[in-house]
Short mmCIF file of N, CA, C and O in Angstrom, two decimals:
data_model
loop_
_atom_site.label_atom_id
_atom_site.label_comp_id
_atom_site.label_asym_id
_atom_site.label_seq_id
_atom_site.Cartn_x
_atom_site.Cartn_y
_atom_site.Cartn_z
N MET S 30 168.57 94.20 -105.56
CA MET S 30 167.19 94.30 -106.02
C MET S 30 167.18 94.38 -107.55
O MET S 30 167.91 95.17 -108.15
N LYS S 31 166.36 93.54 -108.17
CA LYS S 31 166.25 93.53 -109.62
C LYS S 31 165.45 94.72 -110.10
O LYS S 31 164.51 95.15 -109.45
N ARG S 32 165.85 95.22 -111.24
CA ARG S 32 165.15 96.35 -111.84
C ARG S 32 163.95 95.84 -112.64
O ARG S 32 164.05 94.86 -113.38
N ALA S 33 162.82 96.51 -112.48
CA ALA S 33 161.62 96.13 -113.22
C ALA S 33 161.80 96.44 -114.70
O ALA S 33 162.44 97.41 -115.08
N MET S 34 161.24 95.56 -115.51
CA MET S 34 161.26 95.80 -116.95
C MET S 34 159.84 96.02 -117.43
O MET S 34 158.90 95.44 -116.91
N ARG S 35 159.70 96.89 -118.41
CA ARG S 35 158.38 97.21 -118.96
C ARG S 35 158.12 96.27 -120.12
O ARG S 35 158.90 96.19 -121.05
N CYS S 36 157.01 95.56 -120.04
CA CYS S 36 156.61 94.65 -121.11
C CYS S 36 155.19 95.01 -121.53
O CYS S 36 154.48 95.72 -120.82
N LEU S 37 154.78 94.49 -122.66
CA LEU S 37 153.43 94.73 -123.17
C LEU S 37 152.76 93.41 -123.48
O LEU S 37 153.40 92.48 -123.99
N ILE S 38 151.47 93.34 -123.16
CA ILE S 38 150.65 92.19 -123.51
C ILE S 38 149.63 92.69 -124.53
O ILE S 38 148.86 93.60 -124.24
N PHE S 39 149.66 92.08 -125.72
CA PHE S 39 148.74 92.47 -126.79
C PHE S 39 147.73 91.36 -127.03
O PHE S 39 148.12 90.20 -127.20
N ALA S 40 146.45 91.72 -127.08
CA ALA S 40 145.42 90.80 -127.55
C ALA S 40 145.31 91.03 -129.05
O ALA S 40 145.19 92.17 -129.51
N ILE S 41 145.39 89.96 -129.83
CA ILE S 41 145.44 90.03 -131.29
C ILE S 41 144.22 89.32 -131.87
O ILE S 41 143.87 88.22 -131.44
N ASN S 42 143.58 89.93 -132.87
CA ASN S 42 142.43 89.25 -133.49
C ASN S 42 142.92 88.27 -134.57
O ASN S 42 144.12 88.17 -134.83
N ASP S 43 141.99 87.57 -135.18
CA ASP S 43 142.34 86.56 -136.18
C ASP S 43 142.98 87.16 -137.42
O ASP S 43 143.57 86.43 -138.22
N TRP S 44 142.87 88.45 -137.62
CA TRP S 44 143.42 89.11 -138.80
C TRP S 44 144.74 89.81 -138.49
O TRP S 44 145.27 90.53 -139.30
N GLY S 45 145.25 89.62 -137.27
CA GLY S 45 146.55 90.17 -136.90
C GLY S 45 146.53 91.59 -136.36
O GLY S 45 147.58 92.16 -136.10
N SER S 46 145.34 92.16 -136.17
CA SER S 46 145.25 93.51 -135.63
C SER S 46 145.22 93.47 -134.11
O SER S 46 144.68 92.54 -133.52
N THR S 47 145.76 94.50 -133.51
CA THR S 47 145.77 94.60 -132.06
C THR S 47 144.39 95.03 -131.56
O THR S 47 143.85 96.03 -132.01
N LEU S 48 143.84 94.24 -130.65
CA LEU S 48 142.56 94.56 -130.04
C LEU S 48 142.73 95.36 -128.76
O LEU S 48 141.93 96.23 -128.44
N ASP S 49 143.78 95.02 -128.02
CA ASP S 49 143.99 95.65 -126.73
C ASP S 49 145.47 95.53 -126.39
O ASP S 49 146.14 94.58 -126.83
N ALA S 50 145.97 96.46 -125.62
CA ALA S 50 147.36 96.41 -125.17
C ALA S 50 147.41 96.80 -123.71
O ALA S 50 146.69 97.71 -123.28
N GLU S 51 148.23 96.09 -122.96
CA GLU S 51 148.38 96.39 -121.54
C GLU S 51 149.86 96.41 -121.21
O GLU S 51 150.59 95.46 -121.50
N ALA S 52 150.31 97.51 -120.61
CA ALA S 52 151.69 97.62 -120.16
C ALA S 52 151.81 96.99 -118.79
O ALA S 52 150.96 97.20 -117.92
N ILE S 53 152.86 96.18 -118.59
CA ILE S 53 153.09 95.55 -117.30
C ILE S 53 154.55 95.77 -116.89
O ILE S 53 155.43 95.85 -117.74
N ASP S 54 154.78 95.88 -115.61
CA ASP S 54 156.14 95.95 -115.08
C ASP S 54 156.45 94.61 -114.44
O ASP S 54 155.70 94.13 -113.59
N CYS S 55 157.56 94.00 -114.88
CA CYS S 55 157.92 92.66 -114.42
C CYS S 55 159.35 92.65 -113.92
O CYS S 55 160.18 93.45 -114.33
N ILE S 56 159.62 91.68 -113.07
CA ILE S 56 160.98 91.48 -112.58
C ILE S 56 161.78 90.65 -113.58
O ILE S 56 162.98 90.82 -113.71
N SER S 57 161.08 89.77 -114.33
CA SER S 57 161.78 88.89 -115.26
C SER S 57 160.90 88.57 -116.47
O SER S 57 159.69 88.80 -116.45
N ALA S 58 161.53 88.01 -117.49
CA ALA S 58 160.78 87.57 -118.66
C ALA S 58 159.81 86.45 -118.28
O ALA S 58 158.71 86.37 -118.82
N GLU S 59 160.20 85.60 -117.35
CA GLU S 59 159.32 84.51 -116.91
C GLU S 59 158.03 85.05 -116.30
O GLU S 59 156.95 84.52 -116.55
N GLU S 60 158.14 86.13 -115.52
CA GLU S 60 156.94 86.74 -114.94
C GLU S 60 156.05 87.31 -116.04
O GLU S 60 154.83 87.15 -116.01
N ALA S 61 156.65 87.95 -117.04
CA ALA S 61 155.88 88.48 -118.16
C ALA S 61 155.15 87.36 -118.89
O ALA S 61 153.99 87.51 -119.26
N LEU S 62 155.82 86.23 -119.08
CA LEU S 62 155.20 85.09 -119.75
C LEU S 62 154.05 84.52 -118.94
O LEU S 62 153.01 84.15 -119.49
N GLN S 63 154.21 84.46 -117.64
CA GLN S 63 153.12 83.97 -116.78
C GLN S 63 151.91 84.89 -116.87
O GLN S 63 150.77 84.42 -117.00
N LEU S 64 152.13 86.20 -116.82
CA LEU S 64 151.03 87.15 -116.92
C LEU S 64 150.38 87.08 -118.31
O LEU S 64 149.16 87.18 -118.44
N GLY S 65 151.20 86.90 -119.34
CA GLY S 65 150.66 86.80 -120.69
C GLY S 65 149.81 85.56 -120.88
O GLY S 65 148.72 85.63 -121.45
N SER S 66 150.27 84.43 -120.37
CA SER S 66 149.49 83.20 -120.53
C SER S 66 148.19 83.27 -119.74
O SER S 66 147.17 82.73 -120.16
N ALA S 67 148.20 83.99 -118.63
CA ALA S 67 146.98 84.14 -117.83
C ALA S 67 145.98 85.09 -118.49
O ALA S 67 144.79 85.05 -118.19
N ALA S 68 146.47 85.94 -119.40
CA ALA S 68 145.61 86.94 -120.03
C ALA S 68 144.82 86.39 -121.23
O ALA S 68 143.93 87.05 -121.74
N VAL S 69 145.13 85.18 -121.67
CA VAL S 69 144.47 84.61 -122.84
C VAL S 69 143.01 84.31 -122.50
O VAL S 69 142.71 83.63 -121.54
N GLU S 70 142.13 84.87 -123.34
CA GLU S 70 140.70 84.56 -123.21
C GLU S 70 140.22 84.04 -124.55
O GLU S 70 140.39 82.87 -124.84
N ASP S 71 139.62 84.91 -125.34
CA ASP S 71 139.08 84.51 -126.64
C ASP S 71 140.05 84.73 -127.79
O ASP S 71 139.89 84.15 -128.86
N ASP S 72 141.03 85.58 -127.58
CA ASP S 72 141.92 85.96 -128.67
C ASP S 72 143.36 85.61 -128.31
O ASP S 72 143.72 85.55 -127.13
N PRO S 73 144.19 85.39 -129.33
CA PRO S 73 145.61 85.15 -129.07
C PRO S 73 146.23 86.34 -128.34
O PRO S 73 145.76 87.47 -128.48
N VAL S 74 147.26 86.07 -127.58
CA VAL S 74 147.96 87.11 -126.82
C VAL S 74 149.45 87.01 -127.15
O VAL S 74 150.00 85.91 -127.20
N GLU S 75 150.06 88.16 -127.37
CA GLU S 75 151.51 88.21 -127.57
C GLU S 75 152.12 89.01 -126.43
O GLU S 75 151.56 90.03 -126.00
N VAL S 76 153.27 88.55 -125.96
CA VAL S 76 154.01 89.22 -124.90
C VAL S 76 155.29 89.78 -125.50
O VAL S 76 156.06 89.04 -126.12
N TRP S 77 155.49 91.08 -125.34
CA TRP S 77 156.66 91.77 -125.87
C TRP S 77 157.39 92.48 -124.74
O TRP S 77 156.77 93.10 -123.88
N CYS S 78 158.70 92.39 -124.75
CA CYS S 78 159.55 93.19 -123.86
C CYS S 78 160.46 93.98 -124.78
O CYS S 78 161.29 93.41 -125.50
N GLY S 79 160.25 95.28 -124.80
CA GLY S 79 160.98 96.12 -125.74
C GLY S 79 160.59 95.75 -127.16
O GLY S 79 159.42 95.58 -127.46
N SER S 80 161.57 95.56 -128.01
CA SER S 80 161.29 95.23 -129.41
C SER S 80 161.30 93.72 -129.65
O SER S 80 161.24 93.28 -130.79
N ARG S 81 161.35 92.94 -128.58
CA ARG S 81 161.45 91.49 -128.70
C ARG S 81 160.15 90.80 -128.29
O ARG S 81 159.65 91.02 -127.19
N ARG S 82 159.62 89.98 -129.18
CA ARG S 82 158.43 89.20 -128.84
C ARG S 82 158.90 87.97 -128.07
O ARG S 82 159.69 87.17 -128.56
N LEU S 83 158.37 87.82 -126.85
CA LEU S 83 158.76 86.68 -126.03
C LEU S 83 157.95 85.44 -126.37
O LEU S 83 158.47 84.33 -126.37
N ALA S 84 156.64 85.64 -126.60
CA ALA S 84 155.79 84.47 -126.86
C ALA S 84 154.45 84.91 -127.41
O ALA S 84 154.05 86.07 -127.29
N ARG S 85 153.78 83.93 -127.99
CA ARG S 85 152.39 84.09 -128.42
C ARG S 85 151.61 82.94 -127.80
O ARG S 85 152.03 81.79 -127.90
N PHE S 86 150.50 83.27 -127.16
CA PHE S 86 149.64 82.27 -126.53
C PHE S 86 148.31 82.24 -127.25
O PHE S 86 147.71 83.27 -127.52
N GLU S 87 147.87 81.04 -127.58
CA GLU S 87 146.61 80.85 -128.30
C GLU S 87 145.50 80.45 -127.32
O GLU S 87 145.76 79.70 -126.38
N PRO S 88 144.27 80.89 -127.57
CA PRO S 88 143.16 80.46 -126.73
C PRO S 88 142.84 78.98 -127.00
O PRO S 88 143.24 78.43 -128.02
N ASP S 89 142.11 78.39 -126.09
CA ASP S 89 141.69 77.00 -126.24
C ASP S 89 140.67 76.93 -127.37
O ASP S 89 139.55 77.41 -127.23
N ARG S 90 141.05 76.36 -128.49
CA ARG S 90 140.18 76.30 -129.66
C ARG S 90 139.14 75.18 -129.55
O ARG S 90 138.31 75.02 -130.42
N ARG S 91 139.22 74.39 -128.48
CA ARG S 91 138.24 73.32 -128.32
C ARG S 91 136.88 73.86 -127.88
O ARG S 91 135.88 73.18 -127.95
N VAL S 92 136.88 75.13 -127.45
CA VAL S 92 135.62 75.77 -127.09
C VAL S 92 134.78 75.87 -128.37
O VAL S 92 135.30 76.16 -129.44
N ARG S 93 133.51 75.61 -128.24
CA ARG S 93 132.65 75.63 -129.43
C ARG S 93 132.78 76.97 -130.15
O ARG S 93 132.65 78.03 -129.54
N PRO S 94 133.05 76.95 -131.46
CA PRO S 94 133.35 78.19 -132.18
C PRO S 94 132.17 79.14 -132.32
O PRO S 94 132.35 80.34 -132.38
N PHE S 95 130.95 78.61 -132.38
CA PHE S 95 129.80 79.48 -132.58
C PHE S 95 129.65 80.50 -131.45
O PHE S 95 129.55 81.70 -131.71
N PRO S 96 129.68 80.07 -130.16
CA PRO S 96 129.62 81.07 -129.08
C PRO S 96 130.81 82.03 -129.10
O PRO S 96 130.66 83.21 -128.79
N ARG S 97 131.99 81.52 -129.47
CA ARG S 97 133.16 82.40 -129.54
C ARG S 97 132.95 83.49 -130.58
O ARG S 97 133.29 84.65 -130.35
N LEU S 98 132.39 83.13 -131.73
CA LEU S 98 132.14 84.13 -132.77
C LEU S 98 131.14 85.16 -132.29
O LEU S 98 131.30 86.35 -132.55
N ARG S 99 130.11 84.72 -131.60
CA ARG S 99 129.12 85.67 -131.07
C ARG S 99 129.75 86.61 -130.05
O ARG S 99 129.46 87.81 -130.05
N GLU S 100 130.61 86.07 -129.19
CA GLU S 100 131.29 86.91 -128.20
C GLU S 100 132.17 87.95 -128.89
O GLU S 100 132.20 89.11 -128.49
N ARG S 101 132.87 87.52 -129.93
CA ARG S 101 133.70 88.47 -130.68
C ARG S 101 132.85 89.54 -131.34
O ARG S 101 133.22 90.70 -131.38
N LEU S 102 131.71 89.14 -131.88
CA LEU S 102 130.81 90.09 -132.51
C LEU S 102 130.35 91.13 -131.49
O LEU S 102 130.31 92.33 -131.79
N ILE S 103 130.02 90.70 -130.29
CA ILE S 103 129.60 91.63 -129.23
C ILE S 103 130.72 92.62 -128.93
O ILE S 103 130.49 93.83 -128.81
N LYS S 104 131.96 92.13 -128.84
CA LYS S 104 133.11 93.02 -128.57
C LYS S 104 133.32 94.02 -129.71
O LYS S 104 133.57 95.20 -129.47
N VAL S 105 133.21 93.54 -130.94
CA VAL S 105 133.40 94.43 -132.09
C VAL S 105 132.29 95.48 -132.14
O VAL S 105 132.56 96.65 -132.41
N GLU S 106 131.06 95.07 -131.86
CA GLU S 106 129.95 96.03 -131.83
C GLU S 106 130.21 97.11 -130.78
O GLU S 106 129.94 98.29 -131.01
N ARG S 107 130.74 96.71 -129.63
CA ARG S 107 131.06 97.68 -128.57
C ARG S 107 132.14 98.65 -129.05
O ARG S 107 132.03 99.86 -128.87
N ARG S 108 133.15 98.12 -129.72
CA ARG S 108 134.21 98.99 -130.23
C ARG S 108 133.69 99.94 -131.31
O ARG S 108 134.14 101.08 -131.42
N ILE S 109 132.73 99.48 -132.11
CA ILE S 109 132.13 100.36 -133.12
C ILE S 109 131.37 101.49 -132.44
O ILE S 109 131.49 102.65 -132.85
N ARG S 110 130.60 101.17 -131.41
CA ARG S 110 129.88 102.24 -130.68
C ARG S 110 130.86 103.23 -130.06
O ARG S 110 130.67 104.44 -130.12
N GLU S 111 131.93 102.71 -129.45
CA GLU S 111 132.95 103.58 -128.87
C GLU S 111 133.61 104.44 -129.95
O GLU S 111 133.88 105.62 -129.74
N GLY S 112 133.86 103.83 -131.11
CA GLY S 112 134.46 104.57 -132.23
C GLY S 112 133.58 105.72 -132.69
O GLY S 112 134.07 106.81 -132.98
N GLU S 113 132.27 105.48 -132.74
CA GLU S 113 131.34 106.55 -133.11
C GLU S 113 131.43 107.70 -132.12
O GLU S 113 131.42 108.88 -132.51
N GLN S 114 131.56 107.36 -130.84
CA GLN S 114 131.70 108.40 -129.81
C GLN S 114 133.02 109.16 -129.98
O GLN S 114 133.06 110.39 -129.85
N HIS S 115 134.10 108.44 -130.28
CA HIS S 115 135.41 109.09 -130.46
C HIS S 115 135.39 110.02 -131.67
O HIS S 115 135.95 111.12 -131.62
N ILE S 116 134.75 109.57 -132.74
CA ILE S 116 134.66 110.42 -133.95
C ILE S 116 133.88 111.69 -133.63
O ILE S 116 134.31 112.79 -133.98
N ALA S 117 132.74 111.54 -132.97
CA ALA S 117 131.93 112.71 -132.61
C ALA S 117 132.71 113.67 -131.71
O ALA S 117 132.67 114.89 -131.89
N GLN S 118 133.45 113.11 -130.75
CA GLN S 118 134.24 113.94 -129.84
C GLN S 118 135.33 114.70 -130.61
O GLN S 118 135.52 115.90 -130.40
N GLN S 119 135.99 114.02 -131.53
CA GLN S 119 137.05 114.68 -132.29
C GLN S 119 136.48 115.75 -133.20
O GLN S 119 137.09 116.80 -133.39
N GLU S 120 135.30 115.52 -133.75
CA GLU S 120 134.65 116.55 -134.57
C GLU S 120 134.31 117.77 -133.72
O GLU S 120 134.42 118.91 -134.19
N ARG S 121 133.92 117.56 -132.47
CA ARG S 121 133.67 118.70 -131.56
C ARG S 121 134.96 119.46 -131.27
O ARG S 121 134.97 120.70 -131.23
N VAL S 122 136.06 118.72 -131.09
CA VAL S 122 137.35 119.36 -130.85
C VAL S 122 137.73 120.23 -132.05
O VAL S 122 138.17 121.37 -131.89
N ILE S 123 137.54 119.70 -133.25
CA ILE S 123 137.87 120.45 -134.46
C ILE S 123 137.01 121.71 -134.57
O ILE S 123 137.52 122.79 -134.89
N ALA S 124 135.71 121.60 -134.28
CA ALA S 124 134.83 122.78 -134.32
C ALA S 124 135.30 123.83 -133.32
O ALA S 124 135.32 125.03 -133.64
N GLU S 125 135.71 123.38 -132.14
CA GLU S 125 136.21 124.32 -131.11
C GLU S 125 137.48 125.01 -131.58
O GLU S 125 137.65 126.22 -131.41
N LEU S 126 138.38 124.24 -132.18
CA LEU S 126 139.63 124.83 -132.68
C LEU S 126 139.38 125.81 -133.82
O LEU S 126 140.05 126.84 -133.92
N LYS S 127 138.40 125.50 -134.67
CA LYS S 127 138.06 126.42 -135.77
C LYS S 127 137.58 127.75 -135.23
O LYS S 127 137.95 128.81 -135.73
N ARG S 128 136.73 127.70 -134.19
CA ARG S 128 136.22 128.94 -133.59
C ARG S 128 137.35 129.78 -133.03
O ARG S 128 137.30 131.00 -133.07
N GLY S 129 138.36 129.12 -132.51
CA GLY S 129 139.51 129.83 -131.95
C GLY S 129 140.59 130.13 -132.98
O GLY S 129 141.66 130.62 -132.64
N GLU S 130 140.29 129.84 -134.25
CA GLU S 130 141.22 130.08 -135.36
C GLU S 130 142.60 129.47 -135.07
O GLU S 130 143.64 130.10 -135.26
N ARG S 131 142.59 128.23 -134.60
CA ARG S 131 143.83 127.53 -134.25
C ARG S 131 144.20 126.55 -135.36
O ARG S 131 143.38 126.22 -136.21
N ASP S 132 145.42 126.07 -135.32
CA ASP S 132 145.92 125.10 -136.31
C ASP S 132 145.16 123.80 -136.15
O ASP S 132 145.02 123.27 -135.05
N LEU S 133 144.68 123.27 -137.26
CA LEU S 133 143.84 122.07 -137.24
C LEU S 133 144.55 120.81 -137.72
O LEU S 133 143.95 119.74 -137.74
N ALA S 134 145.81 120.91 -138.09
CA ALA S 134 146.51 119.78 -138.71
C ALA S 134 146.52 118.54 -137.81
O ALA S 134 146.17 117.45 -138.25
N ILE S 135 146.90 118.71 -136.57
CA ILE S 135 146.96 117.56 -135.66
C ILE S 135 145.56 117.02 -135.38
O ILE S 135 145.34 115.80 -135.37
N ALA S 136 144.61 117.90 -135.19
CA ALA S 136 143.23 117.47 -134.91
C ALA S 136 142.66 116.66 -136.07
O ALA S 136 142.00 115.64 -135.86
N PHE S 137 142.95 117.08 -137.30
CA PHE S 137 142.48 116.31 -138.45
C PHE S 137 143.23 114.99 -138.59
O PHE S 137 142.65 113.98 -138.99
N ALA S 138 144.50 114.97 -138.24
CA ALA S 138 145.27 113.71 -138.28
C ALA S 138 144.70 112.71 -137.28
O ALA S 138 144.57 111.52 -137.58
N VAL S 139 144.34 113.20 -136.10
CA VAL S 139 143.72 112.33 -135.10
C VAL S 139 142.39 111.81 -135.61
O VAL S 139 142.07 110.61 -135.50
N LEU S 140 141.59 112.69 -136.20
CA LEU S 140 140.30 112.27 -136.75
C LEU S 140 140.49 111.21 -137.83
O LEU S 140 139.77 110.21 -137.86
N ASP S 141 141.46 111.40 -138.71
CA ASP S 141 141.73 110.42 -139.76
C ASP S 141 142.09 109.06 -139.15
O ASP S 141 141.62 108.02 -139.62
N THR S 142 142.90 109.06 -138.10
CA THR S 142 143.29 107.82 -137.44
C THR S 142 142.08 107.13 -136.82
O THR S 142 141.91 105.91 -136.95
N VAL S 143 141.23 107.90 -136.15
CA VAL S 143 140.04 107.33 -135.52
C VAL S 143 139.11 106.75 -136.58
O VAL S 143 138.54 105.67 -136.41
N ILE S 144 138.97 107.44 -137.70
CA ILE S 144 138.11 106.95 -138.78
C ILE S 144 138.68 105.67 -139.38
O ILE S 144 137.93 104.72 -139.65
N GLU S 145 139.99 105.60 -139.58
CA GLU S 145 140.61 104.38 -140.11
C GLU S 145 140.42 103.21 -139.14
O GLU S 145 140.17 102.08 -139.56
N THR S 146 140.54 103.47 -137.85
CA THR S 146 140.31 102.43 -136.85
C THR S 146 138.86 101.97 -136.91
O THR S 146 138.57 100.77 -136.84
N GLN S 147 137.95 102.91 -137.07
CA GLN S 147 136.53 102.57 -137.17
C GLN S 147 136.28 101.69 -138.39
O GLN S 147 135.52 100.72 -138.32
N LYS S 148 136.92 102.01 -139.50
CA LYS S 148 136.77 101.19 -140.71
C LYS S 148 137.25 99.76 -140.45
O LYS S 148 136.62 98.80 -140.91
N ALA S 149 138.33 99.62 -139.71
CA ALA S 149 138.84 98.28 -139.38
C ALA S 149 137.83 97.51 -138.53
O ALA S 149 137.61 96.31 -138.73
N HIS S 150 137.22 98.19 -137.57
CA HIS S 150 136.20 97.54 -136.73
C HIS S 150 134.99 97.14 -137.56
O HIS S 150 134.43 96.05 -137.38
N LEU S 151 134.58 98.00 -138.47
CA LEU S 151 133.44 97.67 -139.34
C LEU S 151 133.77 96.48 -140.24
O LEU S 151 132.93 95.59 -140.45
N GLN S 152 135.00 96.44 -140.74
CA GLN S 152 135.42 95.31 -141.56
C GLN S 152 135.44 94.02 -140.73
O GLN S 152 135.01 92.96 -141.21
N ALA S 153 135.93 94.11 -139.50
CA ALA S 153 135.95 92.93 -138.63
C ALA S 153 134.52 92.44 -138.37
O ALA S 153 134.26 91.23 -138.38
N ARG S 154 133.60 93.37 -138.16
CA ARG S 154 132.20 92.98 -137.94
C ARG S 154 131.65 92.27 -139.18
O ARG S 154 131.00 91.23 -139.06
N ASP S 155 131.94 92.80 -140.36
CA ASP S 155 131.45 92.18 -141.59
C ASP S 155 132.00 90.76 -141.74
O ASP S 155 131.27 89.85 -142.13
N LEU S 156 133.28 90.57 -141.42
CA LEU S 156 133.88 89.24 -141.51
C LEU S 156 133.24 88.27 -140.51
O LEU S 156 132.97 87.12 -140.84
N LEU S 157 133.00 88.76 -139.29
CA LEU S 157 132.37 87.91 -138.28
C LEU S 157 130.94 87.55 -138.69
O LEU S 157 130.53 86.39 -138.54
N LEU S 158 130.20 88.51 -139.20
CA LEU S 158 128.82 88.23 -139.64
C LEU S 158 128.83 87.21 -140.80
O LEU S 158 127.98 86.30 -140.83
N ALA S 159 129.77 87.36 -141.72
CA ALA S 159 129.85 86.41 -142.83
C ALA S 159 130.19 85.01 -142.34
O ALA S 159 129.62 84.02 -142.79
N GLU S 160 131.10 84.93 -141.36
CA GLU S 160 131.48 83.63 -140.81
C GLU S 160 130.31 83.00 -140.04
O GLU S 160 130.06 81.79 -140.15
N LEU S 161 129.61 83.80 -139.28
CA LEU S 161 128.42 83.29 -138.57
C LEU S 161 127.37 82.79 -139.56
O LEU S 161 126.77 81.73 -139.36
N ALA S 162 127.15 83.53 -140.64
CA ALA S 162 126.18 83.13 -141.65
C ALA S 162 126.62 81.83 -142.33
O ALA S 162 125.81 80.93 -142.57
N ARG S 163 127.92 81.73 -142.62
CA ARG S 163 128.44 80.53 -143.26
C ARG S 163 128.26 79.30 -142.38
O ARG S 163 127.85 78.24 -142.85
N ARG S 164 128.53 79.47 -141.09
CA ARG S 164 128.41 78.33 -140.16
C ARG S 164 126.97 77.99 -139.84
O ARG S 164 126.67 76.88 -139.43
N SER S 165 126.08 78.96 -140.00
CA SER S 165 124.66 78.71 -139.73
C SER S 165 123.98 78.00 -140.88
O SER S 165 122.95 77.38 -140.71
N ALA S 166 124.56 78.14 -142.08
CA ALA S 166 123.92 77.58 -143.28
C ALA S 166 124.05 76.07 -143.35
O ALA S 166 124.75 75.41 -142.74
#
């Protein structure tokens, strides 16, 4: 019986940032590649097993770009709303820890990470809006 290997499928945006990651258990690299190629939707997908990138799959660029940009904008807007919720939740965690006079270093580090991620989403939205405006003109 072959041992399963842990691989990762990453959805990557046009700026090289990871949008989503999914861990998969595969019997072989070929199976990981099949799952990775099937996962391609609007964004490029990379398949990694350990520290080795097996492949990168690109979406079909023949799809009209205007609807694709709108779909990406919808996804980014959703991530921005989720980010706002994560920031608010982490601020509540920090307030709770303060009341308990507990160490806040890790909680603030998490908050900083969430805020930096939110900034990246806001930047992605600005780039998408600029591209939509450029193509509409």
